[in-house]
CSV table of C-alpha atoms in Angstrom, one decimal:
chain,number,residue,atom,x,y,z
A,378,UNK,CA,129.6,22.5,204.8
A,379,UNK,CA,129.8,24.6,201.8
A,380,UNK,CA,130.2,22.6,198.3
A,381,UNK,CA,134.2,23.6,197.8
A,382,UNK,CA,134.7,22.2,201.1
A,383,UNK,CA,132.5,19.2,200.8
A,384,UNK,CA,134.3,18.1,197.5
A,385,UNK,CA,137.5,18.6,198.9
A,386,UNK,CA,136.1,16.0,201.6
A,387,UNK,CA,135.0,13.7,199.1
A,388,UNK,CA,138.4,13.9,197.3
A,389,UNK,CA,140.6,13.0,200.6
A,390,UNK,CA,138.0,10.3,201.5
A,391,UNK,CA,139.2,8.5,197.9
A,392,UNK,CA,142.3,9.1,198.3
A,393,UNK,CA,142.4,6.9,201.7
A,394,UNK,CA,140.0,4.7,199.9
A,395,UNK,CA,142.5,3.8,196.9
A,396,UNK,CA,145.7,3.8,198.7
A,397,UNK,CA,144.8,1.6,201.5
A,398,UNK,CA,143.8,-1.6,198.9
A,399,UNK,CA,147.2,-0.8,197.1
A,400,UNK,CA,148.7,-3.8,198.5
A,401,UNK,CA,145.4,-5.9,197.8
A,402,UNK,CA,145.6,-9.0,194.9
A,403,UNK,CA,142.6,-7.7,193.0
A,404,UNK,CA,144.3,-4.0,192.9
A,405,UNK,CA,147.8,-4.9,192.3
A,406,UNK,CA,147.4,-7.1,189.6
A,407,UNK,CA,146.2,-4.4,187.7
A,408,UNK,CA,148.1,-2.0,188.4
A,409,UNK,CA,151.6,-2.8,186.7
A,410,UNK,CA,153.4,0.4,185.7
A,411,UNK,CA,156.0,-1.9,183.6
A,412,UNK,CA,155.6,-5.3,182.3
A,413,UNK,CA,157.6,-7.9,183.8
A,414,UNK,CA,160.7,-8.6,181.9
A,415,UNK,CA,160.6,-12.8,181.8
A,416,UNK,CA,162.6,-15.9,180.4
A,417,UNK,CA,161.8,-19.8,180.7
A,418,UNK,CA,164.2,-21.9,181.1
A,419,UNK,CA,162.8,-25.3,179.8
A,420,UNK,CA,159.0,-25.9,178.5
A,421,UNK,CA,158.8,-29.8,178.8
A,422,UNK,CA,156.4,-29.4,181.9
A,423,UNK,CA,153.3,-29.6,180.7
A,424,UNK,CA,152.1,-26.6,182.7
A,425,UNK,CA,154.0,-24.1,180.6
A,426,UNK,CA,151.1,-24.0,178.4
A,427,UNK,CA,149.5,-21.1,180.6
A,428,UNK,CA,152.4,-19.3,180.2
A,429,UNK,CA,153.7,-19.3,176.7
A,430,UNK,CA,149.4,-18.7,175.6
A,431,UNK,CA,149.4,-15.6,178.0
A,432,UNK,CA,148.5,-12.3,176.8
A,433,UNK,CA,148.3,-10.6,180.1
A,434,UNK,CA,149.8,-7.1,180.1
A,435,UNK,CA,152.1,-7.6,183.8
A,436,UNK,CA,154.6,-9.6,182.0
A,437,UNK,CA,156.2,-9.9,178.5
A,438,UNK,CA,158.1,-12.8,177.3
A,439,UNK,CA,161.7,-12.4,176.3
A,440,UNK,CA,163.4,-15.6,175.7
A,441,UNK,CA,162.8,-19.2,176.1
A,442,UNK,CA,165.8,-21.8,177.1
A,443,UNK,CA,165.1,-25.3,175.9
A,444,UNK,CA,168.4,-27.5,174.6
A,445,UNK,CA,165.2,-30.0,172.2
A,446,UNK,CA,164.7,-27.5,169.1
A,447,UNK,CA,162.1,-30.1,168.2
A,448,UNK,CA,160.2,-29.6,171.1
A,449,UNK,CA,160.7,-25.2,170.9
A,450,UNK,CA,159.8,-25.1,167.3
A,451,UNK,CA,156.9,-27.0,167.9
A,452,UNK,CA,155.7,-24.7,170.6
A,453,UNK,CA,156.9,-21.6,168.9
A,454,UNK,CA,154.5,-22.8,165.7
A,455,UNK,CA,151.7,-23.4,168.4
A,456,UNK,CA,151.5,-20.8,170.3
A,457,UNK,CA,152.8,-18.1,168.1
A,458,UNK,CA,156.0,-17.1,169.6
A,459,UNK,CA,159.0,-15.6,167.6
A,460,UNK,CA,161.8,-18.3,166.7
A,461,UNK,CA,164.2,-15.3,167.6
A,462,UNK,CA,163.1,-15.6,171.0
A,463,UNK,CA,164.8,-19.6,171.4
A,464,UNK,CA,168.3,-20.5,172.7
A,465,UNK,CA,169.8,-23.4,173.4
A,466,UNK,CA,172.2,-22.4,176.0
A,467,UNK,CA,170.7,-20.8,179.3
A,468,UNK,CA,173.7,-19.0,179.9
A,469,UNK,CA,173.9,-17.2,176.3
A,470,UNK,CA,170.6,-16.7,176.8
A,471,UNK,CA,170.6,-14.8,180.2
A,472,UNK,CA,173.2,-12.6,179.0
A,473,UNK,CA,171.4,-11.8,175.8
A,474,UNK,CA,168.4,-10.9,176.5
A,475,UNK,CA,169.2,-9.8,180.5
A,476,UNK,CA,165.4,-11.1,182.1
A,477,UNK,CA,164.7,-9.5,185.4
A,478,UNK,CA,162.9,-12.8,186.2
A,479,UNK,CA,163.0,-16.7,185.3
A,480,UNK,CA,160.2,-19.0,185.4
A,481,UNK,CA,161.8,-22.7,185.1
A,482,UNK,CA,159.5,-25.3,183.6
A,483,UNK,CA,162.5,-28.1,183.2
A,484,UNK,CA,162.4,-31.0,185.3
A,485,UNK,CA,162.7,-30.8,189.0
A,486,UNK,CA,166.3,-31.7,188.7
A,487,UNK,CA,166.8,-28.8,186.5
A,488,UNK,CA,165.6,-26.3,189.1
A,489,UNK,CA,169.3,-26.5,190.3
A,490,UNK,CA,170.6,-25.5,186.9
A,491,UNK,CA,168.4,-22.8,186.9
A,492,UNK,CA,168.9,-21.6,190.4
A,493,UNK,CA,172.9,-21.8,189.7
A,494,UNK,CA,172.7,-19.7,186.4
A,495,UNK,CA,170.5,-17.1,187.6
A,496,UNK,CA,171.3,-16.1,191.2
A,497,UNK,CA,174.7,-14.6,190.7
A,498,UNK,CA,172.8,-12.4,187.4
A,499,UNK,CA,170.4,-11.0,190.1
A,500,UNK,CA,167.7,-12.8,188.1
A,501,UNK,CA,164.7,-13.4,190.1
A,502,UNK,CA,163.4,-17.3,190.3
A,503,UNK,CA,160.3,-19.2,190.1
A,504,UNK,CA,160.2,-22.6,189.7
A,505,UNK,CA,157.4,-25.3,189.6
A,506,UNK,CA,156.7,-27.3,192.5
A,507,UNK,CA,158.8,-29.0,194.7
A,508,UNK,CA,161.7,-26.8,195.0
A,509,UNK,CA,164.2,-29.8,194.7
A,510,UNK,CA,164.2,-33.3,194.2
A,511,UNK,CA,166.6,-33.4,197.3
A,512,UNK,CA,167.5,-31.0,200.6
A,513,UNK,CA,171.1,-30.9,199.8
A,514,UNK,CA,169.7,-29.1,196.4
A,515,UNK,CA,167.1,-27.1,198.1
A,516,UNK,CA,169.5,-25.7,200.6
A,517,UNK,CA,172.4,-24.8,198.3
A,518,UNK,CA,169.2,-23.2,196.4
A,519,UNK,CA,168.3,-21.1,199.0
A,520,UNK,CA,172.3,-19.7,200.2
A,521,UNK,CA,172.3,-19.3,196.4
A,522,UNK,CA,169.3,-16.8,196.5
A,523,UNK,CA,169.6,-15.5,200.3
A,524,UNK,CA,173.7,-14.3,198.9
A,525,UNK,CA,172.4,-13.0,195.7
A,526,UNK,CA,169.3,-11.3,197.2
A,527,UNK,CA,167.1,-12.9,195.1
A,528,UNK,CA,163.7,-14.0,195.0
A,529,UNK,CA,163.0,-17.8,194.7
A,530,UNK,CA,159.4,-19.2,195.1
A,531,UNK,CA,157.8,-22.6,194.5
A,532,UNK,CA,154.5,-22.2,192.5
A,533,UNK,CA,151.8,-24.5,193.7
A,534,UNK,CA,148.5,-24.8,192.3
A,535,UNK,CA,146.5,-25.2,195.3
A,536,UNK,CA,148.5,-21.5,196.3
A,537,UNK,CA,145.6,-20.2,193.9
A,538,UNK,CA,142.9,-21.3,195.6
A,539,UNK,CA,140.4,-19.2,197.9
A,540,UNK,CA,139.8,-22.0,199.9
A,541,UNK,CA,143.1,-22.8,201.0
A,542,UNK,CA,143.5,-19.1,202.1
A,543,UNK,CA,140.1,-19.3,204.0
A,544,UNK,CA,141.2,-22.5,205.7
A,545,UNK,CA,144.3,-21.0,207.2
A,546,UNK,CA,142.1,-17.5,208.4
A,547,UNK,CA,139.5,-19.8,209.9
A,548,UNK,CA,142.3,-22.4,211.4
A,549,UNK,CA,144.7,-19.8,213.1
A,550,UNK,CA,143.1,-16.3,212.5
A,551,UNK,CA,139.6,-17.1,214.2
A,552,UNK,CA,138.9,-19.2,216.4
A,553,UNK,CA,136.6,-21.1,214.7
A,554,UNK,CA,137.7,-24.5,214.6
A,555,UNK,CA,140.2,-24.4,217.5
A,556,UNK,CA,143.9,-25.4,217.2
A,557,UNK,CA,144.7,-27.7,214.5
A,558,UNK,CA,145.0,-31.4,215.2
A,559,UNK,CA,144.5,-33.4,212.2
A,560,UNK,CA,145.1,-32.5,208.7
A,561,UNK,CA,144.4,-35.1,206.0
A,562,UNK,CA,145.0,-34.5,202.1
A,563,UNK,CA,144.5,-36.1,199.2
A,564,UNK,CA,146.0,-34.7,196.1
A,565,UNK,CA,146.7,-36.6,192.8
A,566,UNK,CA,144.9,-38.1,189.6
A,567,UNK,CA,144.4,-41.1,187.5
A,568,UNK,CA,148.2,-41.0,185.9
A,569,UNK,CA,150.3,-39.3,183.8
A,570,UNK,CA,150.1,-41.6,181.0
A,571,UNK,CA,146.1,-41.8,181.8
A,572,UNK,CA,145.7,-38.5,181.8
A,573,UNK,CA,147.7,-38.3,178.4
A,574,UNK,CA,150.4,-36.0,179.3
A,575,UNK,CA,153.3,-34.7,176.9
A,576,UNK,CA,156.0,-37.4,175.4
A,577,UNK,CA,158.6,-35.0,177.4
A,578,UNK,CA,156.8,-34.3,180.7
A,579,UNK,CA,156.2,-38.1,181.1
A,580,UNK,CA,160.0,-38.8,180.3
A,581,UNK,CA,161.0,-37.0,183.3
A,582,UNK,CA,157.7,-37.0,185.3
A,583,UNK,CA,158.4,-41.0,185.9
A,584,UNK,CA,162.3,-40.9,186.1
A,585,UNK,CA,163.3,-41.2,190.1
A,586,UNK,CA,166.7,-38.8,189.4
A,587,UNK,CA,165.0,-36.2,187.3
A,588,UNK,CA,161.2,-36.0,189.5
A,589,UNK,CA,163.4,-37.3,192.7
A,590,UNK,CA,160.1,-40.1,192.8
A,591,UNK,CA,156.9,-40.9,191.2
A,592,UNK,CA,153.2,-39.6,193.0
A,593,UNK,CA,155.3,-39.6,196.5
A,594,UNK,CA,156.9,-36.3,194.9
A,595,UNK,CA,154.8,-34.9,192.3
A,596,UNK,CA,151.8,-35.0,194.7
A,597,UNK,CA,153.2,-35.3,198.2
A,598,UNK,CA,154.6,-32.2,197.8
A,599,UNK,CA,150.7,-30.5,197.9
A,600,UNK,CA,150.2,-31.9,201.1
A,601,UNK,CA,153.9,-30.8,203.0
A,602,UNK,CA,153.4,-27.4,201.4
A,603,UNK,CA,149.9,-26.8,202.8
A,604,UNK,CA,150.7,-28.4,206.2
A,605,UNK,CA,153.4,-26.6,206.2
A,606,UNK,CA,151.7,-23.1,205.8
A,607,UNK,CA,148.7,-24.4,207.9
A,608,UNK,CA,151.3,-24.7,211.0
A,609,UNK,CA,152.9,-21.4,210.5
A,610,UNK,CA,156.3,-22.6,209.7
A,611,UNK,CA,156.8,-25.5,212.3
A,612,UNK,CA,159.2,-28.0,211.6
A,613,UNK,CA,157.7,-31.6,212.2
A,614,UNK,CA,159.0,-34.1,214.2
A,615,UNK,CA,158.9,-37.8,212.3
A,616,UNK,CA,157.7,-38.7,208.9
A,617,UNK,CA,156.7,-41.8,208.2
A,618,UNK,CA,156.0,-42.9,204.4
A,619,UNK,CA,154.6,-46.6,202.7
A,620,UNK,CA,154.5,-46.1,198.7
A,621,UNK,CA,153.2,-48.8,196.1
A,622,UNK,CA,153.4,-49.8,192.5
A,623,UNK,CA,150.1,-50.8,191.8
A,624,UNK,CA,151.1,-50.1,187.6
A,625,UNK,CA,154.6,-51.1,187.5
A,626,UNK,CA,153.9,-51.8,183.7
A,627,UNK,CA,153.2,-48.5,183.3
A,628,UNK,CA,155.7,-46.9,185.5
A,629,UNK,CA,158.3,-49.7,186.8
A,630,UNK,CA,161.0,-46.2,187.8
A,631,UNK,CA,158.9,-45.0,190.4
A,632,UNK,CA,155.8,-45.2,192.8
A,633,UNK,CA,152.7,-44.4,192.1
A,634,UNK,CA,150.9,-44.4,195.1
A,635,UNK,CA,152.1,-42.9,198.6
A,636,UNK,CA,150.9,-42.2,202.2
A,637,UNK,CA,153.1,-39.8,204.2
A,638,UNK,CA,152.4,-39.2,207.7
A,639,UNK,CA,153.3,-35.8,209.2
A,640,UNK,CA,154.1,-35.9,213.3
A,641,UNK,CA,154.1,-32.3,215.1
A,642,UNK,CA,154.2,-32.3,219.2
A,643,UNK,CA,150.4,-31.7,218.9
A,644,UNK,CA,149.1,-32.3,215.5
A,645,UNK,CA,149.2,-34.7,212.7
A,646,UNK,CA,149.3,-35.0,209.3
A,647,UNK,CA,148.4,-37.4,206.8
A,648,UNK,CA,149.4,-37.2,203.0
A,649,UNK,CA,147.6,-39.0,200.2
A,650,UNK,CA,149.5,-39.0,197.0
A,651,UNK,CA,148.1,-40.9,194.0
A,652,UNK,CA,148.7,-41.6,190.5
A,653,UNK,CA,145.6,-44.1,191.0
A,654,UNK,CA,142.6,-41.7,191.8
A,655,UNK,CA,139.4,-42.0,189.8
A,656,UNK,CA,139.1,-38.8,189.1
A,657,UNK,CA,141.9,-35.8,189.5
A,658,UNK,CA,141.4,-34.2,193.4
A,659,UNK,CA,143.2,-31.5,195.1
A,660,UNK,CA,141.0,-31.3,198.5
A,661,UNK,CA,142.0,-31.4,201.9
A,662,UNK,CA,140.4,-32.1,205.9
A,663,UNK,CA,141.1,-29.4,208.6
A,664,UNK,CA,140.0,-30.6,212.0
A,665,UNK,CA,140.5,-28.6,215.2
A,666,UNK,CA,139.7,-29.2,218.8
A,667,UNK,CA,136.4,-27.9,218.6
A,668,UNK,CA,135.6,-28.3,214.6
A,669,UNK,CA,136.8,-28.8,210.7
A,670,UNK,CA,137.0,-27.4,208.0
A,671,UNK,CA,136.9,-29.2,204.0
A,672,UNK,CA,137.9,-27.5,201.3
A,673,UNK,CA,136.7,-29.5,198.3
A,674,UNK,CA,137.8,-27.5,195.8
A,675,UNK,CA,139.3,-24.4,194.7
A,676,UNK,CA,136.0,-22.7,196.3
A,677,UNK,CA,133.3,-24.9,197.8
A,678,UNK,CA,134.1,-25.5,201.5
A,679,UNK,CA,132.4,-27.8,204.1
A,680,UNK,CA,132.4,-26.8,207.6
A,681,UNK,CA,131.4,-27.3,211.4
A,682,UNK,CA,131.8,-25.8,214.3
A,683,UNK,CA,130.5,-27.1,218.2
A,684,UNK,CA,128.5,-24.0,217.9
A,685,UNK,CA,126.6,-25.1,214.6
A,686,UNK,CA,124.0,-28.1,215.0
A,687,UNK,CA,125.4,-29.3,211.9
A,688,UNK,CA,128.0,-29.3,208.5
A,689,UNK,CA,127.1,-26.6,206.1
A,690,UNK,CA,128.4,-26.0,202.8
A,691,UNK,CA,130.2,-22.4,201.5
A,692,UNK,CA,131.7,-20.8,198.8
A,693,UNK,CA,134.5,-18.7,198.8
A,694,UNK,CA,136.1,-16.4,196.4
A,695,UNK,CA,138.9,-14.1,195.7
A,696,UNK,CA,136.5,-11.1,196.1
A,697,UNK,CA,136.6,-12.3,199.9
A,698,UNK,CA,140.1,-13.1,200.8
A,699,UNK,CA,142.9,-11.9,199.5
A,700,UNK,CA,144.8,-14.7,196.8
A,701,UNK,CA,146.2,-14.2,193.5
A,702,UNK,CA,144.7,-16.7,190.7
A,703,UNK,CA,147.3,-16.3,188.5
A,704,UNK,CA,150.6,-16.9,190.0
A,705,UNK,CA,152.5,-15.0,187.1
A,706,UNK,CA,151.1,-11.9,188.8
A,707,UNK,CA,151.9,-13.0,191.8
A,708,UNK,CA,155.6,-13.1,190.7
A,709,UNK,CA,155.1,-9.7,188.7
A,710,UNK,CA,154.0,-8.1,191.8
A,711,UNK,CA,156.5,-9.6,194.3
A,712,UNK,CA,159.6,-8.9,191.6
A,713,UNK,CA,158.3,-5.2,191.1
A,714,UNK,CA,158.5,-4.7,195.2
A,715,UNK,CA,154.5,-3.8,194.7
A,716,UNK,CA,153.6,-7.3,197.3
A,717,UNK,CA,155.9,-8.8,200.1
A,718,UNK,CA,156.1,-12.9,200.4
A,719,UNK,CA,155.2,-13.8,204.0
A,720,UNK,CA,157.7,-16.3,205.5
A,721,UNK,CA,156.0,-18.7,205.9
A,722,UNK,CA,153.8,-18.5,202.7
A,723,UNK,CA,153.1,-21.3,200.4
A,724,UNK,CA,155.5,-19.8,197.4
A,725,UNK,CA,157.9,-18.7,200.2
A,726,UNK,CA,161.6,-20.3,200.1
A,727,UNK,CA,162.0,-21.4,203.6
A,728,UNK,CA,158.1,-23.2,203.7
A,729,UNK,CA,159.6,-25.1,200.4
A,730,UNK,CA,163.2,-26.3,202.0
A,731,UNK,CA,160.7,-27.6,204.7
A,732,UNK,CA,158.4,-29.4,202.2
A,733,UNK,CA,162.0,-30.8,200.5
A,734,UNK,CA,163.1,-31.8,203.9
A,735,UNK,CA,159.7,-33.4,204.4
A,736,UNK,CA,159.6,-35.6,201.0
A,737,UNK,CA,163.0,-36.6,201.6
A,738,UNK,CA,162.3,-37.6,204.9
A,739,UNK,CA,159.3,-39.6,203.4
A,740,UNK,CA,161.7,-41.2,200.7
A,741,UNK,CA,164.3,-42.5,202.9
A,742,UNK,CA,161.2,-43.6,205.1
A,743,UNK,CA,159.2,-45.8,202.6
A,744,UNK,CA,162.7,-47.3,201.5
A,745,UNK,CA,163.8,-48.6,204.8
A,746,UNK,CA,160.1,-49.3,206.2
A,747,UNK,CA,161.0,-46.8,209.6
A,748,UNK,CA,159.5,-43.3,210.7
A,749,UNK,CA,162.4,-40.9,210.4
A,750,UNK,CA,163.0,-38.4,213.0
A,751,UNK,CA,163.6,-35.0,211.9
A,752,UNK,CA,166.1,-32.7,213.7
């Protein structure tokens, strides 16, 4: 092969090489041609930190909605952010500054608001988990953004872990541990007022109409999302729910403690939500038919298989399987048409009318004492 030849080779074999990881995380969080255009609407949730102290070049903040100018001229003096860039009505706001996409980081109950103000703009949605603090909410959510053509995804921490993705590939895209039979998760931390959150985040973090609950919510939902993606989208058949009040001092609105159980025709699921932990945990407990799998982290895994003579330990990162650690980019990249949501994702809007369904379900369940059957 002469050299003009042999280059030309060389070139073509690059070319295949770069276009086939174009739909890869690592590749298309970097390759943004345009920044995304973005708004909040509210900023008492505590997590907004991350976004209002990003400097990431994928997205550029426009305007922030908050109706407490205490609270937005605080943050604007903290983090640096141009006063011009407040409004106090979401509306005036939308129209102003015209965002391609939303993040809301209001209370749950606001998610509606948001939803409502932003589908018929052709604004693009993502709120902080759950989706809705009720399924009549969630639904009229989704025929909101389904008839706007919108997109509306629930952002989940645990959604940026490499284990959770290497869970699901070794649950249903190997064979490894067989099919799933028993999922337990524990998700939670020692309390909001423990774990000395925000005056505003704990206002509406421990208020049952504006959370929807206390730890049966703001942690159950992990578990229904993550069983929900683990069993591809099936719907279960019963939940069954007992919450507790071991700190009604503290929080005398709402529970803080819950165990949800998950029925499927041939799996089961059990929930552990806890303001009462002692020590903050997101991990969960993946047994097949023939083995499990632990992720005890974001990355460190424990597994078994009847093949192995016994449990080993493994570490898993984003170099190996394909998550986005930021989910800002995630939303960038799905907005910009660069990444598609799967169906039956964790951010994906029908897995998080099944995880509303599923909390409600566990509501009405630990009020009345019953397992509630689920059409």
């Amino acid at each position: 092969m002469n050299t003009t030849r042999f280059s030309r080779y060389i070139f073509i074999l690059l070319f295949i090489a770069v276009n086939s990881m174009a739909d890869s995380p690592a590749q298309a969080q970097s390759t943004n041609a345009a920044p995304l255009r973005v708004a909040v609407a509210g900023i008492t949730h505590g997590h907004v930190a991350w976004l209002l102290s990003r400097k990431k070049p994928d997205m550029v903040l426009i305007g922030i909605y908050e109706p407490n100018d205490e609270l937005a001229q605080r943050y604007a003096k903290q983090y640096g952010l141009d006063p011009k860039l407040i409004y106090h009505d979401l509306g005036k706001m939308l129209d102003a500054v015209k965002p391609e996409a939303v993040v809301a980081f209001g209370s749950i109950l606001q998610h509606m608001e948001v939803v409502e103000a932003c589908a018929p703009r052709h604004i693009h949605v993502m709120v902080e988990k759950p989706l809705a603090t009720t399924l009549a909410q969630a639904v009229k959510m989704q025929e909101l953004a389904t008839k706007n053509n919108i997109q509306l995804l629930t952002d989940f921490e645990t959604s940026w872990y490499p284990s959770t993705v290497k869970a699901y590939e070794l649950a249903n895209d190997s064979n490894y541990i067989g099919p799933i039979k028993k999922v337990v998760i524990h998700d939670g931390h020692q309390g909001p007022k423990e774990i000395n959150v925000n005056k505003e985040f704990f206002d509406w973090l421990t208020d049952p109409v504006q959370n929807g609950g206390g730890a049966l919510i703001d942690f159950g939902c992990y578990g229904a999302n993550l069983m929900t993606y683990l069993m591809k989208g099936e719907q279960p058949i019963s939940v069954t729910a007992v919450t507790q009040q071991f700190k009604p001092a503290i929080y005398p609105k709402v529970d803080d403690e819950a165990t949800i159980v998950v029925s499927y025709p041939t799996a089961q699921c059990i929930i552990q939500a806890s303001w009462n932990w002692p020590f903050g945990r997101k991990d969960m407990e993946v047994y097949g038919q023939t083995g499990y799998v632990i992720t005890v982290n974001n990355t460190d895994m424990r597994l078994r298989a009847e093949k192995d003579a016994k449990e080993h330990s493994r570490v898993v990162t984003s170099a190996e399987v394909p998550v986005y650690e930021d989910p800002f980019s995630y939303f960038a990249d799905v907005v910009h048409n660069k990444i598609k949501v799967p169906e039956n994702g964790v951010y994906a809007l029908k897995t998080n009318v099944t995880v509303v369904r599923i909390l409600e379900a566990a509501r009405e369940s630990a009020k009345t004492g019953k397992t509630v059957y689920l059409k």
